[in-house]
Short mmCIF file of C-alpha atoms in Angstrom, two decimals:
data_model
loop_
_atom_site.label_atom_id
_atom_site.label_comp_id
_atom_site.label_asym_id
_atom_site.label_seq_id
_atom_site.Cartn_x
_atom_site.Cartn_y
_atom_site.Cartn_z
CA UNK A 1 107.31 121.10 114.63
CA UNK A 2 103.79 121.57 116.10
CA UNK A 3 101.47 118.53 115.87
CA UNK A 4 97.76 118.44 115.03
CA UNK A 5 95.79 120.42 117.60
CA UNK A 6 92.09 119.89 118.35
CA UNK A 7 89.90 121.47 120.81
CA UNK A 8 88.11 121.03 123.00
CA UNK A 9 89.49 117.87 124.53
CA UNK A 10 86.22 116.82 126.26
CA UNK A 11 82.77 117.83 125.75
CA UNK A 12 79.55 116.70 127.46
CA UNK A 13 76.15 117.49 125.82
CA UNK A 14 72.38 116.56 126.13
CA UNK A 15 70.76 114.84 123.31
CA UNK A 16 69.21 117.05 120.54
CA UNK A 17 71.77 119.84 121.38
CA UNK A 18 74.46 121.08 119.03
CA UNK A 19 78.44 120.68 119.13
CA UNK A 20 81.41 121.86 117.13
CA UNK A 21 84.86 120.43 116.95
CA UNK A 22 88.00 122.40 115.98
CA UNK A 23 91.20 121.05 114.29
CA UNK A 24 94.15 122.77 113.23
CA UNK A 25 96.53 120.52 110.99
CA UNK A 26 100.53 120.49 110.77
CA UNK A 27 101.18 123.46 109.01
CA UNK A 28 101.48 122.71 105.28
CA UNK A 29 99.58 119.69 105.15
CA UNK A 30 97.04 119.73 102.48
CA UNK A 31 94.88 116.82 103.28
CA UNK A 32 92.74 116.73 106.54
CA UNK A 33 90.75 113.79 107.90
CA UNK A 34 88.19 113.49 110.62
CA UNK A 35 87.43 110.23 112.03
CA UNK A 36 85.06 109.03 114.64
CA UNK A 37 85.95 106.09 117.20
CA UNK A 38 83.18 104.53 119.11
CA UNK A 39 84.52 102.80 122.44
CA UNK A 40 85.74 99.62 121.61
CA UNK A 41 86.18 100.02 117.85
CA UNK A 42 88.89 101.17 115.56
CA UNK A 43 88.54 104.82 113.94
CA UNK A 44 86.38 105.13 111.22
CA UNK A 45 86.73 107.91 108.43
CA UNK A 46 83.86 110.52 108.51
CA UNK A 47 85.09 113.18 105.96
CA UNK A 48 88.45 113.77 103.92
CA UNK A 49 89.44 117.41 102.63
CA UNK A 50 91.86 118.05 100.06
CA UNK A 51 92.92 121.87 100.56
CA UNK A 52 89.43 123.15 101.05
CA UNK A 53 87.57 120.66 98.93
CA UNK A 54 85.86 117.46 100.14
CA UNK A 55 87.22 114.34 98.47
CA UNK A 56 85.26 111.80 100.50
CA UNK A 57 82.37 112.12 102.88
CA UNK A 58 80.53 108.77 102.01
CA UNK A 59 80.41 107.89 105.79
CA UNK A 60 79.54 111.23 107.01
CA UNK A 61 75.81 111.21 108.59
CA UNK A 62 75.05 114.34 106.46
CA UNK A 63 71.54 114.78 107.99
CA UNK A 64 73.22 115.69 111.24
CA UNK A 65 76.96 116.21 110.67
CA UNK A 66 78.71 118.76 108.73
CA UNK A 67 82.07 119.99 108.41
CA UNK A 68 83.97 122.74 106.59
CA UNK A 69 87.48 123.81 105.86
CA UNK A 70 86.94 127.12 104.46
CA UNK A 71 90.42 128.37 104.06
CA UNK A 72 92.11 125.27 103.40
CA UNK A 73 93.94 125.24 106.93
CA UNK A 74 91.72 124.71 109.95
CA UNK A 75 88.55 122.70 110.05
CA UNK A 76 85.38 122.30 112.00
CA UNK A 77 83.05 119.58 112.60
CA UNK A 78 79.56 119.88 113.81
CA UNK A 79 76.94 117.78 114.99
CA UNK A 80 73.33 119.16 115.15
CA UNK A 81 71.26 117.59 116.54
CA UNK A 82 73.22 115.06 118.62
CA UNK A 83 72.00 111.70 119.24
CA UNK A 84 73.28 109.21 122.19
CA UNK A 85 75.00 107.02 119.60
CA UNK A 86 77.24 110.06 118.57
CA UNK A 87 79.12 109.52 121.83
CA UNK A 88 82.65 108.86 120.71
CA UNK A 89 86.25 110.19 120.40
CA UNK A 90 86.38 112.35 117.39
CA UNK A 91 90.10 112.26 115.90
CA UNK A 92 91.44 114.71 113.33
CA UNK A 93 94.53 113.91 111.16
CA UNK A 94 96.55 115.61 108.50
CA UNK A 95 98.99 114.59 105.85
CA UNK A 96 100.89 115.99 103.07
CA UNK A 97 99.10 115.60 99.44
CA UNK A 98 98.36 112.22 98.81
CA UNK A 99 97.77 112.45 95.04
CA UNK A 100 100.96 110.93 93.78
CA UNK A 101 102.19 109.00 96.67
CA UNK A 102 100.97 107.53 100.15
CA UNK A 103 101.72 109.96 103.03
CA UNK A 104 101.59 109.14 106.51
CA UNK A 105 98.69 110.66 108.75
CA UNK A 106 99.56 112.35 111.71
CA UNK A 107 96.71 112.33 114.42
CA UNK A 108 95.54 114.87 116.98
CA UNK A 109 94.65 113.97 120.65
CA UNK A 110 90.98 113.89 119.94
CA UNK A 111 87.76 115.14 121.32
CA UNK A 112 85.86 112.98 123.65
CA UNK A 113 82.16 113.62 123.35
CA UNK A 114 79.70 112.33 125.66
CA UNK A 115 75.85 112.63 124.63
CA UNK A 116 73.26 112.17 127.68
CA UNK B 1 88.10 97.89 99.15
CA UNK B 2 91.00 97.26 101.80
CA UNK B 3 90.22 95.79 105.26
CA UNK B 4 91.79 94.79 108.43
CA UNK B 5 91.19 91.89 110.79
CA UNK B 6 92.44 91.96 114.20
CA UNK B 7 91.41 88.35 115.60
CA UNK B 8 92.15 88.80 119.30
CA UNK B 9 89.82 91.45 121.03
CA UNK B 10 91.60 90.97 124.25
CA UNK B 11 95.04 89.66 125.28
CA UNK B 12 96.28 89.15 128.82
CA UNK B 13 100.21 88.68 129.24
CA UNK B 14 102.38 88.77 132.24
CA UNK B 15 104.97 91.37 132.65
CA UNK B 16 108.39 90.20 131.33
CA UNK B 17 106.57 87.70 128.94
CA UNK B 18 106.64 88.15 125.05
CA UNK B 19 103.72 89.46 123.07
CA UNK B 20 102.31 89.00 119.66
CA UNK B 21 99.33 90.52 118.15
CA UNK B 22 97.87 89.31 115.06
CA UNK B 23 96.79 91.54 111.96
CA UNK B 24 95.51 90.20 108.70
CA UNK B 25 94.73 92.51 105.80
CA UNK B 26 92.77 92.50 102.37
CA UNK B 27 94.05 94.54 99.69
CA UNK B 28 94.69 94.16 96.15
CA UNK B 29 98.03 96.07 95.61
CA UNK B 30 101.22 96.58 97.67
CA UNK B 31 99.72 97.76 101.12
CA UNK B 32 101.15 100.43 103.49
CA UNK B 33 100.88 99.06 106.91
CA UNK B 34 100.96 100.69 110.19
CA UNK B 35 100.52 99.79 113.69
CA UNK B 36 99.27 102.54 116.40
CA UNK B 37 99.09 102.23 120.15
CA UNK B 38 96.48 104.12 122.06
CA UNK B 39 96.44 104.59 125.87
CA UNK B 40 93.34 105.33 127.83
CA UNK B 41 92.17 108.68 127.05
CA UNK B 42 95.17 109.40 124.56
CA UNK B 43 95.27 109.70 120.84
CA UNK B 44 96.75 107.45 118.49
CA UNK B 45 100.77 106.94 118.36
CA UNK B 46 102.38 105.50 115.56
CA UNK B 47 104.44 102.37 116.71
CA UNK B 48 105.89 101.40 113.25
CA UNK B 49 105.19 101.41 109.58
CA UNK B 50 105.97 99.36 106.62
CA UNK B 51 106.03 101.06 103.04
CA UNK B 52 108.75 98.86 101.22
CA UNK B 53 111.81 97.12 101.65
CA UNK B 54 113.04 94.76 104.50
CA UNK B 55 109.86 93.06 105.61
CA UNK B 56 110.96 93.00 109.48
CA UNK B 57 110.17 96.47 110.77
CA UNK B 58 111.57 98.18 113.87
CA UNK B 59 109.34 100.73 115.76
CA UNK B 60 109.57 102.28 119.09
CA UNK B 61 109.27 101.17 122.44
CA UNK B 62 110.71 97.91 121.53
CA UNK B 63 108.36 96.73 119.00
CA UNK B 64 108.55 95.24 115.93
CA UNK B 65 106.56 93.63 112.91
CA UNK B 66 106.83 91.35 110.06
CA UNK B 67 105.20 91.67 106.87
CA UNK B 68 104.47 88.48 105.08
CA UNK B 69 102.74 88.98 101.67
CA UNK B 70 101.89 85.25 101.19
CA UNK B 71 99.81 85.23 104.39
CA UNK B 72 98.44 88.97 104.03
CA UNK B 73 99.66 89.48 107.58
CA UNK B 74 101.61 92.07 109.50
CA UNK B 75 101.99 90.87 113.19
CA UNK B 76 103.40 93.03 116.06
CA UNK B 77 105.83 91.57 118.51
CA UNK B 78 107.68 92.56 121.49
CA UNK B 79 110.14 90.23 123.23
CA UNK B 80 109.72 91.51 126.83
CA UNK B 81 106.30 93.30 127.96
CA UNK B 82 106.30 95.91 130.40
CA UNK B 83 103.39 97.19 132.71
CA UNK B 84 103.32 100.48 130.53
CA UNK B 85 102.46 98.54 127.44
CA UNK B 86 98.84 98.08 128.51
CA UNK B 87 97.01 99.86 126.06
CA UNK B 88 94.99 99.21 122.81
CA UNK B 89 96.70 98.41 119.74
CA UNK B 90 95.49 99.03 116.01
CA UNK B 91 96.37 97.69 112.86
CA UNK B 92 96.04 99.89 109.69
CA UNK B 93 96.38 99.28 106.05
CA UNK B 94 96.84 102.62 103.85
CA UNK B 95 96.04 102.80 100.25
CA UNK B 96 96.02 105.04 97.54
CA UNK B 97 92.74 105.50 95.72
CA UNK B 98 91.20 108.24 93.54
CA UNK B 99 90.57 110.54 96.17
CA UNK B 100 93.93 110.31 97.75
CA UNK B 101 95.17 108.32 100.61
CA UNK B 102 92.94 106.14 102.60
CA UNK B 103 93.71 104.57 105.75
CA UNK B 104 91.48 101.80 107.29
CA UNK B 105 91.77 100.39 110.89
CA UNK B 106 91.08 97.15 112.24
CA UNK B 107 88.99 96.77 115.25
CA UNK B 108 91.83 97.13 117.64
CA UNK B 109 93.41 94.39 120.27
CA UNK B 110 93.30 95.31 124.06
CA UNK B 111 96.60 94.14 125.90
CA UNK B 112 96.24 93.66 129.66
CA UNK B 113 99.50 93.15 131.62
CA UNK B 114 99.57 91.05 134.76
CA UNK B 115 102.13 91.88 137.49
#
């Protein structure tokens, strides 16, 4: 079974530029998560989708970050414009639907973003 | 809301020695507990998980963890450390909330292995 795919693996941009990350979850997984992991810290949830709907975006800096999952499968996370403090690893994870039971999250390899 | 504390930011251990990483959680109901390992430049790899049942959980790479409800702890152990165990380790607590499943991570413990 294929795992969670993410691209690109690495990205270097200058501040005020835009960047987009892509994630393809495990087939059949209804729930998709984007996490931000700043160096030396644990991952922090940015946004959670259930199919193509947002169920939690309370930690997403909405003035510059946006995410979509239009067809309920793959997802894109965008930053526009980027700031120095956005330098981090962006992790995508997916799980089976978690409405009735707890289901393990499976993580992709991450995208390492450096903002200069 | 749930939270996870990993009291040790760094631990240095000699190769061949034993290792124990501490994890304390805060959650009002029965927690789902996880330990992940992250090598430099790599994603998160699940070492082991506790959902219910036996409180001593065996994982991959020779790791085990013990759930102690009375202490709100889920400490990770390995009897004999190998140089390849140098990495960052994250404890996490999962919960079912109105919006679905939620996973909260601790700040991580970086393990250095001395020859």
